[in-house]
Amino acid sequence: MPVVNSSAQSDPAAEAAVGWREYSPIDLPIILAVSLEQFIAKGYHATSVREIARAVGVTVPAIYYHFENKQALLVSLLEKALEALTSKIEGALAEADDDPVSQLSALVQGIAMYMAHYSEIAFLDNERRALTPENLAWYIHARDDIETPLQRAVDAGVESGLFQTTEPHECCRAILAMCQGIAGWYRMGGPISPSELAERYSHIALAVVEHRTAD
């Protein structure tokens, strides 16, 4: 599965222009591409800068020339992940109608497609516990920017009577957790394509909020 391309720098604007339904490899500098591989294979704490340098084929000082420390590598990767996810959900929302059902469906499909196509870098979210307090605060705030439109769609559906749930905040968290779980189990080449999976998850999300269909 083409997740990253280490031949060039990442360009979020170009990625967004591709369209939210189309996924090209995320361009990462070779140091970040190798760091991602190491973090996924061994975990953040079990990976050393020396191992990353050896895999890249450079010296440890060469790594530190570009990145202050191992924490900076993780933060940079999480930044790339958030940029990619944000561009996809913004693209999905731009095509959706203004009603809560369309908005929620678009958001869920955008998140699910991202998790399926970019499962490796998306799975790196599990390493947020390794962030320093300052970096964790930044990451939580950035994730809030993604959760906010989801919560807004759920709240709007409840206010309009389209969603019958009495627990809109818990529903939002459950939907987000459900979508994030895709990165841990989904593999390309299986019986379900990313678009089919995204469509199914949008239906599940609507069931979670108890969407009331017209009689």
Coordinates of N, CA and C in Angstrom, one line a residue:
M1 N 0.8 -1.2 0.0 CA 0.0 0.0 0.0 C 0.9 1.2 0.0
P2 N 0.7 2.1 -1.0 CA 1.5 3.3 -1.0 C 1.1 4.3 0.0
V3 N 1.8 4.4 1.1 CA 1.4 5.3 2.2 C 2.3 6.6 2.2
V4 N 3.6 6.4 2.0 CA 4.5 7.5 2.0 C 5.4 7.5 0.8
N5 N 5.9 8.6 0.4 CA 6.9 8.7 -0.7 C 8.0 9.6 -0.1
S6 N 9.2 9.0 0.0 CA 10.3 9.7 0.7 C 11.1 10.5 -0.3
S7 N 10.7 10.7 -1.5 CA 11.5 11.4 -2.5 C 11.4 12.9 -2.5
A8 N 10.3 13.4 -1.8 CA 10.1 14.8 -1.9 C 9.4 15.3 -0.6
Q9 N 9.3 16.6 -0.4 CA 8.7 17.2 0.7 C 7.2 17.1 0.6
S10 N 6.5 17.0 1.7 CA 5.0 17.0 1.7 C 4.4 18.3 1.2
D11 N 3.4 18.3 0.4 CA 2.7 19.5 0.0 C 1.2 19.4 0.2
P12 N 0.7 19.8 1.4 CA -0.7 19.7 1.7 C -1.6 20.3 0.7
A13 N -1.2 21.5 0.1 CA -2.1 22.1 -0.8 C -2.2 21.3 -2.1
A14 N -1.1 20.7 -2.5 CA -1.2 19.8 -3.7 C -2.1 18.6 -3.4
E15 N -1.9 18.1 -2.2 CA -2.7 16.9 -1.8 C -4.1 17.2 -1.8
A16 N -4.5 18.4 -1.3 CA -5.9 18.7 -1.2 C -6.5 18.9 -2.6
A17 N -5.7 19.4 -3.5 CA -6.2 19.6 -4.9 C -6.5 18.2 -5.6
V18 N -5.9 17.2 -5.1 CA -6.1 15.8 -5.8 C -7.6 15.5 -5.6
G19 N -8.2 15.9 -4.5 CA -9.6 15.5 -4.2 C -9.6 14.5 -3.0
W20 N -10.7 14.6 -2.2 CA -10.7 13.8 -1.0 C -11.0 12.4 -1.3
R21 N -11.5 12.0 -2.4 CA -11.7 10.6 -2.7 C -10.4 9.9 -3.4
E22 N -9.5 10.7 -3.7 CA -8.3 10.2 -4.4 C -7.1 10.3 -3.4
Y23 N -6.3 9.3 -3.4 CA -5.2 9.2 -2.4 C -3.8 8.9 -3.1
S24 N -3.0 9.9 -3.1 CA -1.6 9.7 -3.5 C -0.7 9.5 -2.3
P25 N 0.5 8.9 -2.5 CA 1.4 8.8 -1.3 C 1.7 10.1 -0.6
I26 N 1.8 10.1 0.7 CA 2.2 11.2 1.4 C 3.7 11.4 1.3
D27 N 4.1 12.5 0.7 CA 5.6 12.7 0.5 C 6.2 13.1 1.9
L28 N 7.2 12.3 2.3 CA 7.9 12.6 3.5 C 9.4 12.6 3.2
P29 N 10.2 13.5 3.9 CA 11.6 13.4 3.8 C 12.1 12.0 4.2
I30 N 13.2 11.5 3.7 CA 13.6 10.2 4.0 C 13.8 9.9 5.5
I31 N 14.2 10.9 6.3 CA 14.4 10.7 7.7 C 13.0 10.5 8.4
L32 N 12.0 11.2 8.0 CA 10.7 11.0 8.5 C 10.0 9.7 8.1
A33 N 10.3 9.3 6.8 CA 9.8 8.1 6.3 C 10.3 6.9 7.1
V34 N 11.6 6.9 7.3 CA 12.2 5.8 8.1 C 11.8 5.9 9.5
S35 N 11.7 7.0 10.1 CA 11.2 7.2 11.5 C 9.8 6.6 11.6
L36 N 9.0 6.8 10.7 CA 7.6 6.2 10.7 C 7.7 4.7 10.7
E37 N 8.5 4.2 9.8 CA 8.7 2.7 9.7 C 9.1 2.1 11.1
Q38 N 10.1 2.8 11.7 CA 10.6 2.3 12.9 C 9.6 2.5 14.1
F39 N 8.9 3.6 14.1 CA 7.9 3.8 15.2 C 6.8 2.7 15.1
I40 N 6.4 2.4 13.8 CA 5.3 1.5 13.6 C 5.8 0.1 14.0
A41 N 7.0 -0.3 13.6 CA 7.5 -1.6 13.9 C 7.9 -1.9 15.3
K42 N 8.5 -0.9 16.0 CA 9.0 -1.1 17.3 C 8.3 -0.3 18.4
G43 N 7.6 0.8 18.0 CA 7.1 1.7 19.0 C 8.1 2.9 19.2
Y44 N 7.5 4.0 19.6 CA 8.3 5.2 19.8 C 9.5 5.0 20.8
H45 N 9.1 4.5 22.0 CA 10.1 4.4 23.1 C 11.2 3.4 22.8
A46 N 10.8 2.3 22.0 CA 11.8 1.3 21.7 C 12.7 1.6 20.5
T47 N 12.4 2.7 19.9 CA 13.2 3.2 18.7 C 14.2 4.2 19.2
S48 N 15.5 4.1 18.7 CA 16.5 5.1 19.1 C 16.8 5.9 17.8
V49 N 17.3 7.1 18.1 CA 17.8 7.9 17.0 C 18.9 7.2 16.2
R50 N 19.8 6.5 16.9 CA 20.9 5.8 16.3 C 20.4 4.8 15.3
E51 N 19.3 4.1 15.7 CA 18.7 3.1 14.7 C 18.1 3.8 13.5
I52 N 17.5 4.9 13.7 CA 16.9 5.6 12.6 C 18.1 6.1 11.7
A53 N 19.1 6.6 12.3 CA 20.3 7.1 11.5 C 20.9 6.0 10.7
R54 N 21.0 4.8 11.3 CA 21.6 3.6 10.6 C 20.7 3.2 9.4
A55 N 19.4 3.2 9.6 CA 18.5 2.8 8.6 C 18.5 3.8 7.4
V56 N 18.6 5.1 7.8 CA 18.7 6.1 6.7 C 20.0 6.1 6.0
G57 N 21.1 5.7 6.7 CA 22.4 5.7 6.1 C 23.2 7.0 6.4
V58 N 22.9 7.6 7.5 CA 23.6 8.9 7.9 C 24.0 8.7 9.3
T59 N 24.8 9.7 9.8 CA 25.2 9.8 11.1 C 24.1 10.3 12.1
V60 N 24.3 10.1 13.3 CA 23.3 10.6 14.3 C 23.3 12.2 14.3
P61 N 24.5 12.8 14.2 CA 24.5 14.3 14.1 C 23.8 14.8 12.9
A62 N 23.7 14.0 11.8 CA 23.0 14.4 10.6 C 21.5 14.5 10.9
I63 N 21.0 13.5 11.7 CA 19.6 13.6 12.1 C 19.3 14.8 12.9
Y64 N 20.2 15.1 13.9 CA 20.0 16.2 14.8 C 20.2 17.6 14.1
Y65 N 20.8 17.5 12.9 CA 20.9 18.8 12.1 C 19.6 19.2 11.6
H66 N 18.7 18.2 11.3 CA 17.4 18.5 10.7 C 16.3 18.5 11.8
F67 N 16.5 17.7 12.9 CA 15.5 17.6 13.9 C 16.1 17.6 15.3
E68 N 15.5 18.4 16.1 CA 16.2 18.7 17.4 C 16.4 17.4 18.2
N69 N 15.4 16.5 18.2 CA 15.5 15.2 19.0 C 14.4 14.3 18.4
K70 N 14.3 13.1 19.1 CA 13.4 12.1 18.6 C 11.9 12.6 18.7
Q71 N 11.7 13.4 19.8 CA 10.3 14.0 20.0 C 9.9 14.8 18.8
A72 N 10.9 15.5 18.2 CA 10.6 16.4 17.1 C 10.2 15.5 15.8
L73 N 10.8 14.4 15.7 CA 10.5 13.4 14.6 C 9.0 13.0 14.8
L74 N 8.6 12.7 16.0 CA 7.2 12.2 16.2 C 6.2 13.4 15.9
V75 N 6.6 14.6 16.4 CA 5.7 15.7 16.2 C 5.6 16.1 14.7
S76 N 6.6 16.0 14.0 CA 6.6 16.3 12.6 C 5.7 15.3 11.8
L77 N 5.8 14.0 12.2 CA 4.9 13.0 11.6 C 3.5 13.2 11.9
L78 N 3.2 13.6 13.2 CA 1.8 13.9 13.5 C 1.3 15.1 12.8
E79 N 2.1 16.1 12.6 CA 1.7 17.3 11.8 C 1.3 16.9 10.4
K80 N 2.1 16.0 9.8 CA 1.8 15.6 8.4 C 0.5 14.8 8.4
A81 N 0.3 14.0 9.4 CA -0.9 13.2 9.5 C -2.2 14.1 9.6
L82 N -2.0 15.1 10.5 CA -3.2 16.1 10.7 C -3.4 16.9 9.4
E83 N -2.4 17.3 8.7 CA -2.5 18.0 7.5 C -3.3 17.2 6.5
A84 N -2.9 16.0 6.3 CA -3.6 15.1 5.4 C -5.0 14.9 5.7
L85 N -5.3 14.6 7.0 CA -6.7 14.3 7.5 C -7.5 15.6 7.3
T86 N -7.0 16.7 7.7 CA -7.8 18.0 7.6 C -8.2 18.3 6.1
S87 N -7.2 18.1 5.2 CA -7.5 18.3 3.8 C -8.6 17.4 3.3
K88 N -8.6 16.2 3.7 CA -9.6 15.2 3.3 C -11.0 15.5 3.8
I89 N -11.1 15.8 5.1 CA -12.4 16.1 5.6 C -13.0 17.4 5.1
E90 N -12.1 18.4 4.9 CA -12.5 19.7 4.3 C -13.1 19.5 2.9
G91 N -12.4 18.6 2.2 CA -12.9 18.3 0.8 C -14.2 17.6 0.8
A92 N -14.4 16.7 1.8 CA -15.7 16.0 1.9 C -16.8 16.9 2.2
L93 N -16.5 17.8 3.2 CA -17.5 18.8 3.6 C -17.9 19.7 2.5
A94 N -17.0 20.1 1.7 CA -17.2 21.1 0.6 C -18.2 20.5 -0.4
E95 N -18.2 19.2 -0.5 CA -19.2 18.6 -1.5 C -20.5 18.3 -0.9
A96 N -20.6 18.3 0.5 CA -21.8 17.9 1.1 C -22.9 19.0 1.2
D97 N -24.1 18.6 1.3 CA -25.2 19.6 1.5 C -25.1 20.2 2.9
D98 N -25.9 21.2 3.2 CA -25.8 21.9 4.5 C -26.6 21.2 5.6
D99 N -27.4 20.2 5.3 CA -28.2 19.5 6.3 C -27.3 18.6 7.2
P100 N -27.6 18.4 8.4 CA -26.8 17.6 9.3 C -26.5 16.2 8.9
V101 N -27.5 15.5 8.2 CA -27.3 14.2 7.7 C -26.1 14.1 6.7
S102 N -26.2 15.0 5.7 CA -25.1 15.1 4.7 C -23.8 15.5 5.3
Q103 N -23.8 16.4 6.3 CA -22.6 16.8 6.9 C -21.9 15.7 7.7
L104 N -22.7 15.0 8.5 CA -22.2 13.9 9.3 C -21.7 12.8 8.4
S105 N -22.4 12.4 7.4 CA -22.0 11.4 6.5 C -20.7 11.7 5.8
A106 N -20.6 13.0 5.3 CA -19.4 13.4 4.6 C -18.2 13.3 5.6
L107 N -18.3 13.8 6.8 CA -17.2 13.8 7.8 C -16.8 12.4 8.1
V108 N -17.7 11.5 8.3 CA -17.4 10.1 8.6 C -16.7 9.4 7.4
Q109 N -17.2 9.7 6.2 CA -16.6 9.1 5.1 C -15.2 9.6 4.8
G110 N -15.0 10.9 5.0 CA -13.7 11.5 4.9 C -12.7 10.9 5.9
I111 N -13.1 10.8 7.1 CA -12.2 10.3 8.2 C -11.9 8.8 7.9
A112 N -13.0 8.0 7.5 CA -12.8 6.6 7.3 C -11.9 6.3 6.1
M113 N -12.1 7.1 5.0 CA -11.2 6.9 3.9 C -9.7 7.2 4.2
Y114 N -9.5 8.3 5.0 CA -8.2 8.6 5.4 C -7.6 7.5 6.2
M115 N -8.3 6.9 7.2 CA -7.8 5.9 8.0 C -7.5 4.6 7.2
A116 N -8.3 4.3 6.2 CA -8.1 3.2 5.4 C -6.8 3.3 4.5
H117 N -6.8 4.5 3.8 CA -5.7 4.7 2.8 C -4.3 5.0 3.5
Y118 N -4.3 5.7 4.6 CA -3.1 6.1 5.3 C -3.0 5.5 6.7
S119 N -3.3 4.2 6.7 CA -3.4 3.5 8.0 C -2.1 3.5 8.8
E120 N -1.0 3.5 8.2 CA 0.3 3.5 9.0 C 0.5 4.8 9.7
I121 N 0.4 5.9 9.0 CA 0.7 7.2 9.7 C -0.5 7.6 10.6
A122 N -1.7 7.1 10.2 CA -2.9 7.3 11.1 C -2.7 6.5 12.4
F123 N -2.2 5.3 12.3 CA -2.0 4.5 13.5 C -1.0 5.1 14.5
L124 N -0.2 6.1 14.0 CA 0.8 6.7 14.8 C 0.1 7.6 15.9
D125 N -1.2 7.8 15.8 CA -2.0 8.5 16.8 C -1.8 7.8 18.2
N126 N -1.6 6.5 18.1 CA -1.4 5.7 19.4 C -0.2 6.1 20.2
E127 N 0.7 6.7 19.5 CA 2.0 7.2 20.2 C 1.8 8.6 20.8
R128 N 0.6 9.1 20.8 CA 0.5 10.5 21.4 C 0.8 10.4 22.9
R129 N 0.7 9.3 23.5 CA 1.1 9.2 24.9 C 2.5 9.4 25.1
A130 N 3.3 9.3 24.1 CA 4.8 9.6 24.2 C 5.1 11.1 24.1
L131 N 4.2 11.9 23.8 CA 4.4 13.3 23.6 C 4.7 14.0 25.0
T132 N 5.5 15.0 25.0 CA 5.7 15.8 26.2 C 4.4 16.5 26.5
P133 N 4.2 17.0 27.7 CA 3.0 17.7 28.1 C 2.7 18.9 27.1
E134 N 3.7 19.6 26.7 CA 3.5 20.8 25.8 C 3.0 20.3 24.5
N135 N 3.7 19.3 23.9 CA 3.3 18.8 22.6 C 2.0 18.0 22.6
L136 N 1.7 17.4 23.7 CA 0.4 16.7 23.9 C -0.8 17.7 23.9
A137 N -0.5 18.9 24.5 CA -1.6 19.9 24.6 C -1.8 20.4 23.1
W138 N -0.7 20.6 22.4 CA -0.8 21.1 21.0 C -1.6 20.0 20.2
Y139 N -1.3 18.8 20.4 CA -1.9 17.7 19.6 C -3.4 17.6 19.9
I140 N -3.8 17.7 21.1 CA -5.2 17.6 21.5 C -5.9 18.8 21.0
H141 N -5.3 19.9 21.0 CA -6.0 21.1 20.4 C -6.2 20.9 18.9
A142 N -5.2 20.4 18.2 CA -5.3 20.2 16.8 C -6.4 19.1 16.5
R143 N -6.5 18.1 17.3 CA -7.5 17.1 17.1 C -8.9 17.7 17.4
D144 N -9.0 18.6 18.3 CA -10.3 19.3 18.5 C -10.8 20.0 17.3
D145 N -9.9 20.5 16.5 CA -10.3 21.2 15.2 C -10.9 20.2 14.3
I146 N -10.6 18.9 14.4 CA -11.2 17.8 13.6 C -12.5 17.4 14.2
E147 N -12.5 17.2 15.5 CA -13.7 16.8 16.2 C -14.8 17.8 16.2
T148 N -14.5 19.1 16.2 CA -15.5 20.1 16.3 C -16.5 20.1 15.2
P149 N -16.2 20.0 13.9 CA -17.2 19.9 12.9 C -18.1 18.6 13.0
L150 N -17.5 17.6 13.5 CA -18.3 16.4 13.8 C -19.3 16.6 14.9
Q151 N -18.9 17.2 15.9 CA -19.8 17.5 17.0 C -20.9 18.5 16.6
R152 N -20.5 19.5 15.8 CA -21.4 20.5 15.3 C -22.5 19.8 14.4
A153 N -22.1 18.8 13.6 CA -23.1 18.2 12.8 C -24.1 17.3 13.6
V154 N -23.6 16.7 14.6 CA -24.4 15.9 15.5 C -25.4 16.8 16.3
D155 N -24.8 17.9 16.8 CA -25.7 18.8 17.6 C -26.8 19.4 16.7
A156 N -26.4 19.7 15.5 CA -27.4 20.3 14.6 C -28.5 19.3 14.2
G157 N -28.1 18.0 14.1 CA -29.1 17.0 13.8 C -30.1 16.8 15.0
V158 N -29.5 16.9 16.2 CA -30.4 16.8 17.4 C -31.3 17.9 17.5
E159 N -30.8 19.1 17.3 CA -31.6 20.3 17.4 C -32.8 20.3 16.4
S160 N -32.5 19.8 15.2 CA -33.5 19.8 14.1 C -34.5 18.6 14.3
G161 N -34.2 17.7 15.2 CA -35.0 16.5 15.3 C -34.7 15.4 14.4
L162 N -33.7 15.5 13.6 CA -33.3 14.4 12.7 C -32.6 13.3 13.4
F163 N -31.8 13.7 14.5 CA -31.1 12.7 15.3 C -31.8 12.6 16.7
Q164 N -32.2 11.4 17.1 CA -33.0 11.2 18.3 C -32.1 10.9 19.6
T165 N -30.8 10.8 19.4 CA -30.0 10.5 20.6 C -30.1 11.6 21.6
T166 N -30.0 11.2 22.9 CA -30.0 12.1 24.0 C -28.6 12.3 24.5
E167 N -27.6 11.7 23.9 CA -26.2 11.7 24.3 C -25.3 12.2 23.1
P168 N -25.5 13.4 22.6 CA -24.7 13.8 21.4 C -23.2 13.8 21.6
H169 N -22.7 14.2 22.8 CA -21.3 14.2 23.0 C -20.7 12.8 23.0
E170 N -21.3 11.9 23.6 CA -20.9 10.5 23.7 C -20.9 9.9 22.3
C171 N -22.0 10.2 21.5 CA -22.1 9.7 20.2 C -20.9 10.2 19.3
C172 N -20.6 11.5 19.4 CA -19.5 12.0 18.7 C -18.2 11.3 19.0
R173 N -17.9 11.1 20.2 CA -16.7 10.4 20.6 C -16.7 8.9 20.1
A174 N -17.9 8.3 20.2 CA -18.0 6.9 19.8 C -17.7 6.8 18.3
I175 N -18.3 7.7 17.5 CA -18.1 7.7 16.1 C -16.6 7.9 15.7
L176 N -16.0 8.9 16.4 CA -14.6 9.2 16.1 C -13.7 8.0 16.4
A177 N -14.0 7.4 17.6 CA -13.2 6.2 18.0 C -13.4 5.1 17.0
M178 N -14.6 4.9 16.5 CA -14.9 3.8 15.6 C -14.1 4.0 14.3
C179 N -14.1 5.3 13.8 CA -13.3 5.5 12.6 C -11.8 5.4 12.8
Q180 N -11.3 5.8 13.9 CA -9.9 5.7 14.2 C -9.5 4.3 14.3
G181 N -10.4 3.4 14.7 CA -10.0 2.0 14.8 C -9.7 1.3 13.5
I182 N -10.2 1.9 12.4 CA -9.9 1.4 11.1 C -8.4 1.2 10.8
A183 N -7.6 2.2 11.3 CA -6.2 2.2 11.0 C -5.5 1.0 11.7
G184 N -6.1 0.4 12.7 CA -5.5 -0.8 13.3 C -5.8 -2.1 12.7
W185 N -6.9 -2.2 11.9 CA -7.2 -3.5 11.3 C -7.3 -3.5 9.8
Y186 N -7.6 -2.4 9.2 CA -7.9 -2.4 7.7 C -6.6 -2.6 6.9
R187 N -6.7 -3.4 5.9 CA -5.6 -3.6 5.0 C -6.1 -3.6 3.5
M188 N -5.4 -2.9 2.7 CA -5.8 -2.9 1.3 C -5.7 -4.3 0.7
G189 N -6.6 -4.4 -0.3 CA -6.6 -5.7 -1.0 C -7.6 -6.7 -0.4
G190 N -8.3 -6.3 0.7 CA -9.3 -7.1 1.3 C -10.6 -7.1 0.6
P191 N -11.6 -7.7 1.1 CA -12.9 -7.8 0.5 C -13.7 -6.5 0.4
I192 N -13.3 -5.5 1.1 CA -14.0 -4.2 1.2 C -13.1 -3.1 0.7
S193 N -13.5 -2.3 -0.3 CA -12.7 -1.2 -0.7 C -12.8 -0.1 0.3
P194 N -11.9 0.9 0.3 CA -12.0 2.0 1.2 C -13.3 2.8 1.1
S195 N -13.8 3.0 -0.2 CA -15.0 3.7 -0.4 C -16.2 3.0 0.1
E196 N -16.2 1.6 -0.1 CA -17.3 0.8 0.5 C -17.3 0.9 2.0
L197 N -16.1 0.8 2.6 CA -16.0 0.8 4.0 C -16.5 2.2 4.6
A198 N -16.1 3.3 3.9 CA -16.6 4.6 4.3 C -18.1 4.7 4.2
E199 N -18.7 4.2 3.2 CA -20.1 4.2 3.1 C -20.8 3.5 4.2
R200 N -20.3 2.3 4.5 CA -20.9 1.5 5.6 C -20.7 2.2 6.9
Y201 N -19.6 2.9 7.2 CA -19.4 3.5 8.4 C -20.3 4.8 8.6
S202 N -20.6 5.4 7.4 CA -21.5 6.5 7.5 C -22.9 6.1 7.9
H203 N -23.3 4.9 7.4 CA -24.6 4.4 7.8 C -24.6 4.0 9.3
I204 N -23.5 3.4 9.8 CA -23.4 3.1 11.2 C -23.4 4.3 12.1
A205 N -22.7 5.4 11.6 CA -22.7 6.6 12.4 C -24.1 7.2 12.5
L206 N -24.9 7.1 11.4 CA -26.3 7.6 11.5 C -27.1 6.8 12.4
A207 N -26.8 5.5 12.5 CA -27.6 4.6 13.4 C -27.2 5.0 14.9
V208 N -25.9 5.3 15.1 CA -25.5 5.7 16.4 C -26.2 6.9 16.9
V209 N -26.4 7.9 16.1 CA -27.1 9.1 16.5 C -28.6 9.0 16.4
E210 N -29.1 7.8 16.0 CA -30.5 7.5 15.9 C -31.2 8.4 14.9
H211 N -30.6 8.4 13.7 CA -31.2 9.2 12.6 C -32.6 8.7 12.3
R212 N -33.5 9.7 12.3 CA -34.9 9.4 12.0 C -35.2 9.6 10.5
T213 N -35.5 8.6 9.8 CA -35.8 8.7 8.4 C -37.3 9.0 8.2
A214 N -37.6 9.6 7.1 CA -39.0 9.9 6.8 C -39.9 8.7 6.7
D215 N -41.1 8.7 7.2 CA -42.0 7.6 7.2 C -42.5 7.4 5.8

